[in-house]
Amino acid sequence: RSASILGFNVGSTAYGGSMTSEDYAAASAEIRTGLLSGTIKPHIAARFSLEEAALAHEALGRTGLNGKIILLP
């Protein structure tokens, strides 16, 4: 079975939600495990070098952008 999650913010759930610090730590560990194993694959919309940070910032304001913007060293 295949599924997609378009967005989720663990922080907003933890702060002001019902998550305890232990819940937050456990969720963060599960997310990290999923990222490292490749089970969770974030959609990357664009990659920019640090020298192109201004372009990356402009990209954030574009409509239709779907995914993460990555700054590379």
Coordinates of N, CA and C in Angstrom, one line a residue:
R1 N 0.8 -1.2 0.0 CA 0.0 0.0 0.0 C 0.9 1.2 0.0
S2 N 0.5 2.2 -0.7 CA 1.2 3.5 -0.8 C 0.4 4.6 -0.3
A3 N 1.0 5.5 0.4 CA 0.3 6.7 1.0 C 1.2 7.9 0.9
S4 N 0.6 9.1 1.0 CA 1.4 10.3 1.0 C 0.9 11.2 2.1
I5 N 1.8 11.9 2.7 CA 1.5 13.0 3.7 C 2.1 14.2 3.1
L6 N 1.3 15.2 2.9 CA 1.7 16.5 2.3 C 2.4 17.4 3.3
G7 N 2.1 17.3 4.6 CA 2.7 18.1 5.6 C 2.3 17.8 7.0
F8 N 3.3 17.9 7.9 CA 3.0 17.6 9.3 C 4.1 18.4 10.1
N9 N 3.7 19.0 11.2 CA 4.6 19.7 12.0 C 4.5 19.1 13.4
V10 N 5.5 18.3 13.8 CA 5.5 17.7 15.1 C 5.5 18.8 16.2
G11 N 6.2 19.8 15.9 CA 6.3 20.9 16.9 C 5.0 21.5 17.3
S12 N 4.1 21.8 16.4 CA 2.8 22.4 16.7 C 2.0 21.4 17.4
T13 N 2.2 20.1 17.2 CA 1.4 19.1 17.9 C 1.9 19.0 19.4
A14 N 3.2 19.1 19.6 CA 3.8 19.0 20.9 C 3.5 20.2 21.7
Y15 N 3.7 21.4 21.2 CA 3.5 22.6 21.9 C 2.1 23.2 21.7
G16 N 1.3 23.0 22.7 CA -0.1 23.4 22.6 C -1.0 22.3 22.3
G17 N -0.4 21.1 22.1 CA -1.2 19.9 21.8 C -1.1 19.1 23.1
S18 N -1.4 17.8 22.9 CA -1.4 16.9 24.1 C -0.2 16.0 24.2
M19 N 0.8 16.3 23.4 CA 2.0 15.5 23.5 C 2.9 15.9 24.7
T20 N 3.4 14.9 25.4 CA 4.3 15.1 26.5 C 5.7 15.1 25.8
S21 N 6.7 15.5 26.6 CA 8.1 15.5 26.1 C 8.5 14.1 25.7
E22 N 8.1 13.1 26.4 CA 8.4 11.7 26.1 C 7.7 11.3 24.7
D23 N 6.5 11.8 24.5 CA 5.8 11.5 23.3 C 6.6 12.2 22.1
Y24 N 7.0 13.4 22.3 CA 7.7 14.2 21.3 C 9.0 13.5 21.0
A25 N 9.7 13.0 22.0 CA 11.0 12.3 21.8 C 10.8 11.0 21.0
A26 N 9.8 10.3 21.3 CA 9.5 9.0 20.6 C 9.1 9.3 19.2
A27 N 8.2 10.3 18.9 CA 7.8 10.6 17.6 C 9.0 11.1 16.8
S28 N 9.9 11.9 17.3 CA 11.1 12.4 16.7 C 12.0 11.2 16.3
A29 N 12.2 10.2 17.2 CA 13.0 9.1 17.0 C 12.4 8.2 15.8
E30 N 11.1 8.1 15.8 CA 10.5 7.3 14.7 C 10.6 8.0 13.4
I31 N 10.5 9.3 13.3 CA 10.7 10.1 12.1 C 12.1 9.9 11.6
R32 N 13.0 10.1 12.5 CA 14.5 10.0 12.2 C 14.8 8.6 11.6
T33 N 14.2 7.5 12.3 CA 14.4 6.2 11.8 C 13.9 6.0 10.4
G34 N 12.7 6.6 10.1 CA 12.1 6.5 8.8 C 12.9 7.2 7.8
L35 N 13.4 8.4 8.1 CA 14.2 9.1 7.2 C 15.5 8.4 6.8
L36 N 16.2 7.8 7.9 CA 17.4 7.1 7.6 C 17.2 5.8 6.9
S37 N 16.1 5.1 7.1 CA 15.9 3.9 6.4 C 15.3 4.0 5.0
G38 N 14.8 5.2 4.7 CA 14.2 5.5 3.4 C 12.7 5.2 3.4
T39 N 12.2 4.8 4.5 CA 10.7 4.6 4.6 C 10.0 5.9 4.4
I40 N 10.5 7.0 5.0 CA 9.9 8.3 4.8 C 10.8 9.0 3.8
K41 N 10.2 9.5 2.8 CA 10.9 10.2 1.7 C 10.4 11.6 1.5
P42 N 11.0 12.6 2.1 CA 10.4 13.9 1.9 C 10.5 14.4 0.5
H43 N 9.5 15.1 0.0 CA 9.6 15.6 -1.4 C 10.5 16.9 -1.4
I44 N 11.5 16.9 -2.2 CA 12.4 18.1 -2.3 C 12.0 18.8 -3.5
A45 N 11.6 20.1 -3.4 CA 11.2 20.9 -4.5 C 12.4 21.5 -5.2
A46 N 13.4 21.9 -4.4 CA 14.5 22.6 -5.0 C 15.7 22.5 -4.1
R47 N 16.9 22.6 -4.7 CA 18.2 22.6 -3.9 C 18.9 23.9 -4.4
F48 N 19.5 24.6 -3.4 CA 20.2 25.8 -3.7 C 21.5 25.8 -2.9
S49 N 22.6 26.3 -3.4 CA 23.8 26.5 -2.7 C 23.6 27.6 -1.7
L50 N 24.5 27.7 -0.7 CA 24.4 28.8 0.3 C 24.5 30.2 -0.4
E51 N 25.3 30.2 -1.5 CA 25.5 31.4 -2.2 C 24.2 31.8 -2.9
E52 N 23.3 30.9 -3.1 CA 22.0 31.2 -3.8 C 20.9 31.3 -2.7
A53 N 21.2 31.6 -1.5 CA 20.2 31.7 -0.4 C 19.1 32.7 -0.7
A54 N 19.4 33.8 -1.4 CA 18.4 34.8 -1.7 C 17.4 34.2 -2.7
L55 N 17.9 33.4 -3.7 CA 17.0 32.7 -4.6 C 16.1 31.7 -3.9
A56 N 16.7 31.0 -3.0 CA 15.9 30.1 -2.2 C 14.8 30.8 -1.5
H57 N 15.1 31.9 -0.9 CA 14.1 32.7 -0.2 C 13.0 33.1 -1.1
E58 N 13.4 33.6 -2.3 CA 12.4 34.0 -3.3 C 11.5 32.8 -3.7
A59 N 12.1 31.6 -3.8 CA 11.3 30.4 -4.1 C 10.2 30.1 -3.1
L60 N 10.5 30.4 -1.9 CA 9.5 30.2 -0.8 C 8.2 30.9 -1.1
G61 N 8.3 32.1 -1.8 CA 7.1 32.9 -2.0 C 6.4 32.5 -3.3
R62 N 6.9 31.6 -4.1 CA 6.2 31.2 -5.3 C 5.0 30.4 -5.0
T63 N 4.0 30.6 -5.8 CA 2.8 29.8 -5.7 C 3.0 28.5 -6.4
G64 N 2.4 27.4 -5.9 CA 2.6 26.1 -6.6 C 3.8 25.3 -6.2
L65 N 4.6 25.9 -5.3 CA 5.8 25.2 -4.9 C 5.4 24.1 -3.9
N66 N 5.7 22.9 -4.1 CA 5.3 21.8 -3.3 C 6.5 21.0 -2.9
G67 N 6.9 21.0 -1.7 CA 8.1 20.3 -1.2 C 9.0 21.2 -0.4
K68 N 10.1 20.6 0.0 CA 11.1 21.3 0.8 C 12.1 21.9 -0.1
I69 N 12.7 23.0 0.4 CA 13.8 23.7 -0.2 C 15.0 23.5 0.6
I70 N 16.1 23.0 0.0 CA 17.3 22.6 0.7 C 18.4 23.5 0.3
L71 N 19.1 24.0 1.4 CA 20.3 24.8 1.2 C 21.5 23.9 1.4
L72 N 22.4 23.9 0.4 CA 23.6 23.0 0.4 C 24.8 23.8 0.7
P73 N 25.7 23.2 1.5 CA 27.0 23.9 1.8 C 27.9 24.1 0.6

